[in-house]
C-alpha positions as semicolon CSV with decimal commas, in nm:
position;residue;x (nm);y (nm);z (nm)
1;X;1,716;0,334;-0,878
2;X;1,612;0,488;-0,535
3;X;1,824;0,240;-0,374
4;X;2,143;0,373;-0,541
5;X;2,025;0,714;-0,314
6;X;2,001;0,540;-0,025
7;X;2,282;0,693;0,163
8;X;2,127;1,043;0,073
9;X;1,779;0,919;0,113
10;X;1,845;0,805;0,437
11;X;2,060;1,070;0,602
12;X;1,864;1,358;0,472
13;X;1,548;1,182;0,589
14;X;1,686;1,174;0,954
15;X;1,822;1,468;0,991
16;X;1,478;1,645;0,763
17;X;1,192;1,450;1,011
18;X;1,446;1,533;1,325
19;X;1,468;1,911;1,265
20;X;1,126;1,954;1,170
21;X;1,023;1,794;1,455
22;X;1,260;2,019;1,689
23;X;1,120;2,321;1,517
24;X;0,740;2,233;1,493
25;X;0,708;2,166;1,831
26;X;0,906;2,459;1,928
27;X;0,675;2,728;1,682
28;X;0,370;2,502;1,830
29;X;0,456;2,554;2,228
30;X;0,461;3,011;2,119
31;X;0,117;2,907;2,030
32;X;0,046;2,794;2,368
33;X;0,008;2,452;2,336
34;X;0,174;2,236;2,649
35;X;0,477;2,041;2,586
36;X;0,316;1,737;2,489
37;X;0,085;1,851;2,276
38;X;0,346;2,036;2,080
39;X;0,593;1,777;2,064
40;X;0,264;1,562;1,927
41;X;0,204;1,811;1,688
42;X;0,563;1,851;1,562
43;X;0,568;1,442;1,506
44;X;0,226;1,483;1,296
45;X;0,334;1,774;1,093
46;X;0,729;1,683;1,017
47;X;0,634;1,493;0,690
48;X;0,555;1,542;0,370
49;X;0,257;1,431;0,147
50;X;0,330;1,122;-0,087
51;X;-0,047;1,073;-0,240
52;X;0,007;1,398;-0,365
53;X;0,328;1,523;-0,436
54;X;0,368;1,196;-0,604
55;X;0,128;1,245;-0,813
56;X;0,232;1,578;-0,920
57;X;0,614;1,435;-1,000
58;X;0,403;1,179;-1,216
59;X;0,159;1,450;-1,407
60;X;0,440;1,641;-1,480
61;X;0,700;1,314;-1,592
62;X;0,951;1,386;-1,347
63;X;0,943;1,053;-1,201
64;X;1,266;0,926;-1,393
65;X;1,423;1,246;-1,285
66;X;1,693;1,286;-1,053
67;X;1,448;1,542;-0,835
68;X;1,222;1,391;-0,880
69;X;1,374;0,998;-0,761
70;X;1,508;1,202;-0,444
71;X;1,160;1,348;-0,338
72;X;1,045;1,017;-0,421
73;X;1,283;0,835;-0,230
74;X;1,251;1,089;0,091
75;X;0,838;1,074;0,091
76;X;0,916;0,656;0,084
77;X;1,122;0,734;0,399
78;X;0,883;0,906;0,580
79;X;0,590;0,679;0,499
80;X;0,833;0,390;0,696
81;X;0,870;0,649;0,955
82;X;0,511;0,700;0,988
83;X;0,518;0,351;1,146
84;X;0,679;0,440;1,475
85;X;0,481;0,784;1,480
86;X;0,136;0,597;1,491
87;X;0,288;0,352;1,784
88;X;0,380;0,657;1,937
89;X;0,064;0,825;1,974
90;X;-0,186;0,525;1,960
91;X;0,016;0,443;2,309
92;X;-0,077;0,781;2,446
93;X;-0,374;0,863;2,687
94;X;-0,491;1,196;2,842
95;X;-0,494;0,956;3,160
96;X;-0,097;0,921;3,168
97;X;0,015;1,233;3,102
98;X;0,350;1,289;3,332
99;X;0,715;1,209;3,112
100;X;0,785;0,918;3,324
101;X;0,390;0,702;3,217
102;X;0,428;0,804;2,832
103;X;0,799;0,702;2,840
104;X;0,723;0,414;2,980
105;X;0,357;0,341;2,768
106;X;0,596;0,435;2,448
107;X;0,855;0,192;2,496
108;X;0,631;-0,139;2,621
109;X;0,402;-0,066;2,312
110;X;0,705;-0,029;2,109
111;X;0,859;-0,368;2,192
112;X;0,545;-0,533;2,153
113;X;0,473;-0,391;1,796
114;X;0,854;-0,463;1,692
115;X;0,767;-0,843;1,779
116;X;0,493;-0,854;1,635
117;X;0,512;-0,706;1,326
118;X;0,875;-0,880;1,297
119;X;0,716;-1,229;1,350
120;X;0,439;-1,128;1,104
121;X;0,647;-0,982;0,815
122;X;0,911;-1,346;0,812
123;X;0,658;-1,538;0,860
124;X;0,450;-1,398;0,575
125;X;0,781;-1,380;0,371
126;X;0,737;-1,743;0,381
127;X;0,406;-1,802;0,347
128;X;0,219;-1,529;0,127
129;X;0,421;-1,579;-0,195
130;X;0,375;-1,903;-0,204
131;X;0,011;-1,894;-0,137
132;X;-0,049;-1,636;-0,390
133;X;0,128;-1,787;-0,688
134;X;-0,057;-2,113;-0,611
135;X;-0,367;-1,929;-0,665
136;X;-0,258;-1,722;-0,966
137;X;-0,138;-2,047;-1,136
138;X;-0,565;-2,169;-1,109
139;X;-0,759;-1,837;-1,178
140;X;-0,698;-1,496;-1,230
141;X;-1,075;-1,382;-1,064
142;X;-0,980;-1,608;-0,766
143;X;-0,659;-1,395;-0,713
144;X;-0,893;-1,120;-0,715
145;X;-1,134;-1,215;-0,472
146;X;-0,806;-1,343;-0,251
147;X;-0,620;-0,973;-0,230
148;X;-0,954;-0,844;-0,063
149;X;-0,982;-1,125;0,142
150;X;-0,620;-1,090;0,257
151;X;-0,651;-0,753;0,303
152;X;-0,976;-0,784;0,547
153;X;-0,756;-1,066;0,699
154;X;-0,485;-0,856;0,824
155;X;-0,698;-0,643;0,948
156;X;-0,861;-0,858;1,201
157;X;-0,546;-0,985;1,268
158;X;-0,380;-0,686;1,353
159;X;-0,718;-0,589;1,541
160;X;-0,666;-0,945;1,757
161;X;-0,330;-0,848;1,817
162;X;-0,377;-0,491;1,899
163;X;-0,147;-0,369;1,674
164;X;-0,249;-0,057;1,518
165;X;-0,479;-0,123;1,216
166;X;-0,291;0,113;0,952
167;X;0,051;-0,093;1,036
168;X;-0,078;-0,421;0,997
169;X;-0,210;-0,365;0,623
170;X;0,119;-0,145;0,545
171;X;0,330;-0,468;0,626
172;X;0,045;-0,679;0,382
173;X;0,114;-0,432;0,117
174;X;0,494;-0,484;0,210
175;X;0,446;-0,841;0,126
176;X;0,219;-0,804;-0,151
177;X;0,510;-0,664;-0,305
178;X;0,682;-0,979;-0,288
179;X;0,502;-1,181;-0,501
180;X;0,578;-1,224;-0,861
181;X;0,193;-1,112;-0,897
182;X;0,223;-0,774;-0,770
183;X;0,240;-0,569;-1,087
184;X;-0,136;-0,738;-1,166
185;X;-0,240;-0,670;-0,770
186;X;-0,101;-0,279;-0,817
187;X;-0,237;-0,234;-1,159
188;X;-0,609;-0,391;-0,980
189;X;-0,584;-0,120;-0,676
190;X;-0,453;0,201;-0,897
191;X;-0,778;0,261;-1,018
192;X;-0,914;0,324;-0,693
193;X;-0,630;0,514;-0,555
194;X;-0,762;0,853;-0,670
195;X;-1,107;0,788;-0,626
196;X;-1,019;0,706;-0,232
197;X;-0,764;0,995;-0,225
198;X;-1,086;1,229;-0,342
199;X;-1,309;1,032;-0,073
200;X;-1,038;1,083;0,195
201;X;-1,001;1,473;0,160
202;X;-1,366;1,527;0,107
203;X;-1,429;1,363;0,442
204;X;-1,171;1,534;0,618
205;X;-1,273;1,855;0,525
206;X;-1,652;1,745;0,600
207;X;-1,478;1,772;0,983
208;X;-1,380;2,150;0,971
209;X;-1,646;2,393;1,158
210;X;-1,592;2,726;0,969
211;X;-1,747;2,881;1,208
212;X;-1,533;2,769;1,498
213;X;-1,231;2,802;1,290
214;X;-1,338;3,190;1,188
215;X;-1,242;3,251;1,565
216;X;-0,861;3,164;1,530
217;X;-0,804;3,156;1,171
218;X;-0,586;3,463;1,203
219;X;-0,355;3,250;1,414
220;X;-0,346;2,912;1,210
221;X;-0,284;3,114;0,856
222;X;0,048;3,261;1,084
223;X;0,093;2,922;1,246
224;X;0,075;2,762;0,852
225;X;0,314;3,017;0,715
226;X;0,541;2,903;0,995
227;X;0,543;2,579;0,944
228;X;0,565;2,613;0,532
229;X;0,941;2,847;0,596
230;X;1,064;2,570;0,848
231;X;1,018;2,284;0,628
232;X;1,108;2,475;0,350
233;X;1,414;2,587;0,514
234;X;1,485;2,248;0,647
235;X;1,542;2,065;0,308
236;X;1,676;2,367;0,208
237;X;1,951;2,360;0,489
238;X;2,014;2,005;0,485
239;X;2,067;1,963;0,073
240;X;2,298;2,228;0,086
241;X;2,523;2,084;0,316
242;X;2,500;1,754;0,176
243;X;2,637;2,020;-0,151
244;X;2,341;1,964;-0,396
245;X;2,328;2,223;-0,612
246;X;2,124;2,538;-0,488
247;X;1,867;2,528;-0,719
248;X;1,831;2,168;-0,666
249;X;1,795;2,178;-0,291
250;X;1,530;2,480;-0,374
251;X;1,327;2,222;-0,608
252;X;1,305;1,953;-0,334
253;X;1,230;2,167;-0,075
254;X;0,922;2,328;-0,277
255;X;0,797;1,966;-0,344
256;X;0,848;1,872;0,011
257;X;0,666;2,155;0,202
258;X;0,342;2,077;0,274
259;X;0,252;1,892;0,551
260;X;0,154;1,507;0,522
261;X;-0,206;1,361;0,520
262;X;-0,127;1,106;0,800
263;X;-0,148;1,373;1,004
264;X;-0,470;1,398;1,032
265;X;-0,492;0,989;1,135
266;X;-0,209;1,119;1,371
267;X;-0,441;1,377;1,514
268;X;-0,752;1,195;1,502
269;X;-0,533;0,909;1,688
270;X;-0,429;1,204;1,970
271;X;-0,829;1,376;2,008
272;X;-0,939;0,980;2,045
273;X;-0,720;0,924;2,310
274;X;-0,771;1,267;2,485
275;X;-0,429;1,434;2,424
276;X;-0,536;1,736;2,227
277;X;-0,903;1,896;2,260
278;X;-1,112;1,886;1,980
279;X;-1,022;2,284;1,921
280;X;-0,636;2,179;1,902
281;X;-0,785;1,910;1,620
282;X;-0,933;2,209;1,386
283;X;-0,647;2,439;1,479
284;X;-0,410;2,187;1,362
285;X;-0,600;1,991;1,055
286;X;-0,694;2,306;0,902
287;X;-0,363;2,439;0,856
288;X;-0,253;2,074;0,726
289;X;-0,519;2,149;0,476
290;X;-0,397;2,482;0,355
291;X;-0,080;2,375;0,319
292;X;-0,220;2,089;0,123
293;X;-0,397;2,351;-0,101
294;X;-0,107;2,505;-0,207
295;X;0,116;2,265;-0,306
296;X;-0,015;2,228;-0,672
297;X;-0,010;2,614;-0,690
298;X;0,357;2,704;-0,512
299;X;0,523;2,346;-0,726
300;X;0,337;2,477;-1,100
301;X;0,498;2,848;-1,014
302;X;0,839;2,738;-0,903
C-alpha cells in the first residue's frame, strides 16, 4: 500500500530532507557554528523519528490510515536516506577539513560503499533465502539460533570490509525480509524492540552533563524551537503544493517534527572523528532530545 504513494513518498521526501537540510544548517551557522559543522548538523537533524512516531501511528490505529501510510512511507524514506548520511560523516576527519579533502574523502568512500554493499545485497539475494528456508524446513530453534548468528556475521563482515557497521546489518535486515520466514524472524525480534528502544534513550540521556548544558540551555531551547517551525513548516510547505488538503499537510507535519534518533549515531560518528567538540555534541543531542519529548505531547493535542 505504501508503494501505491511512491511518487508522493518519494518527491516529498527529497524535496522535505533537502530543505531541511538548507535551513538547519543555515539557523545552525547564526549559532556560530563553522560551515561544516552546520552543514553536519543540518544532515543529522533533517529527519524524522520512525521508532517513535511509528509507534504512536500504531497506539493510536492509524496505521491503515491514509496519514498515517504517508508518514509511514516518508519516515521509510528517510531511514534509506540515513544510509548515505552515515557514509557521509563516517568519511569525515577533523584532519581534512578544507572543501576540496572532504569532497574528495566523500566521494572515494562513497564508491566504495556503493560496491560493496551492491555486491553484498545480489549476492545475498541469492544466497540467504535459500539458506534460510533450508534451515526452517529442519528446526524451528535452529532458525533461531541462525538469525543471531547471521546477524553477528554481518557485522564482522561489514567490520572486515570497513563498511560502516549500522549499514551492513540494515542491508541483512533488507534481506531478511526476503525470505518466506520473515514474518516468524519479525514476530522473534518485536519483543525486544521496545525494550532496546528504552535501553537506547536511557543511555543517551546517561551522556547529557546538566550542568554543562545549564550554561547554554537558553540557546538550545531557542535553537530547538527553531528547528521544530522549520520542519514543521517544511512538510507543511511541501504538502500544500503537492495540494493535500490543509489540514492534512498540518497532521503530517505535526507527526513529522521532531528530530530523528540517528542523529545522535550521526553526532557521535562526527565528535569520534573530531568534527564537532564535545560541547557542539550536548548542544546538539540535547535539543534532539527535547524535541523527542514532545512529540507524544504536541501529536495527543493536535
Amino acid at each position: 500500500r505504501i508503494l501505491s504513494f511512491k511518487k508522493i513518498i518519494i518527491t516529498a521526501g527529497l524535496l522535505q530532507i533537502s530543505f531541511s537540510v538548507i535551513l538547519i544548517s543555515l539557523l545552525s551557522s547564526l549559532f556560530r557554528f563553522n560551515l561544516l559543522q552546520s552543514f553536519l548538523i543540518g544532515i543529522a537533524l533533517a529527519s524524522s523519528s520512525t521508532t517513535l512516531v511509528v509507534k504512536i501511528i500504531q497506539d493510536r490505529g492509524e496505521e491503515q490510515s491514509f496519514i498515517g501510510e504517508i508518514a509511514i512511507g516518508m519516515l521509510l524514506f528517510q531511514d534509506i536516506a540515513f544510509i548515505p548520511f552515515l557514509i557521509i560523516f563516517t568519511s569525515i576527519s577533523g584532519a581534512n577539513i578544507s572543501p576540496l579533502a572532504v569532497s574528495l574523502d566523500i566521494v572515494i568512500s562513497f564508491a566504495k560503499s556503493a560496491l560493496i554493499i551492491t555486491g553484498l545485497y545480489y549476492l545475498g539475494l541469492k544466497i540467504i533465502p535459500w539458506v534460510f528456508n533450508k534451515i526452517a524446513r529442519s528446526s524451528r530453534e535452529l532458525l533461531n539460533l541462525f538469525i543471531i548468528i547471521f546477524i553477528f556475521f554481518v557485522t564482522s563482515l561489514s567490520l572486515v570490509l570497513k563498511v560502516p557497521t549500522l549499514i551492513g546489518v540494515f542491508i541483512a535486515g533488507i534481506l531478511l525480509a526476503q525470505t518466506l520466514e520473515h514474518y516468524h524472524i519479525f514476530s522473534e525480534v518485536r519483543p525486544l524492540r521496545d525494550l532496546l528502544g528504552v535501553i537506547f534513550f536511557v543511555y543517551i540521556g546517561s551522556n547529557i552533563k546538566l550542568l554543562t548544558v545549564a550554561g547554554f540551555l537558553p540557546q538550545i531551547l531557542l535553537f530547538t524551537v527553531g528547528i521544530i517551525l522549520i520542519k514543521i513548516l517544511v512538510t507543511l510547505f511541501i504538502f500544500l503544493v503537492l495540494r493535500f488538503h490543509s489540514k492534512t499537510s498540518l497532521s503530517l507535519a505535526l507527526y513529522l517534527f521532531q528530530v530523528d534518533e540517528d542523529a545522535f549515531i550521526l553526532l557521535s560518528a562526527a565528535l569520534f572523528n573530531k568534527v564537532i567538540s564535545y560541547n557542539t555534541y550536548l548542544f546538539v543531542i540535547t535539543s534532539t532530545l527535547i524535541t523527542l519529548i514532545l512529540t507524544p505531547i504536541i501529536i495527543k493535542n493536535k
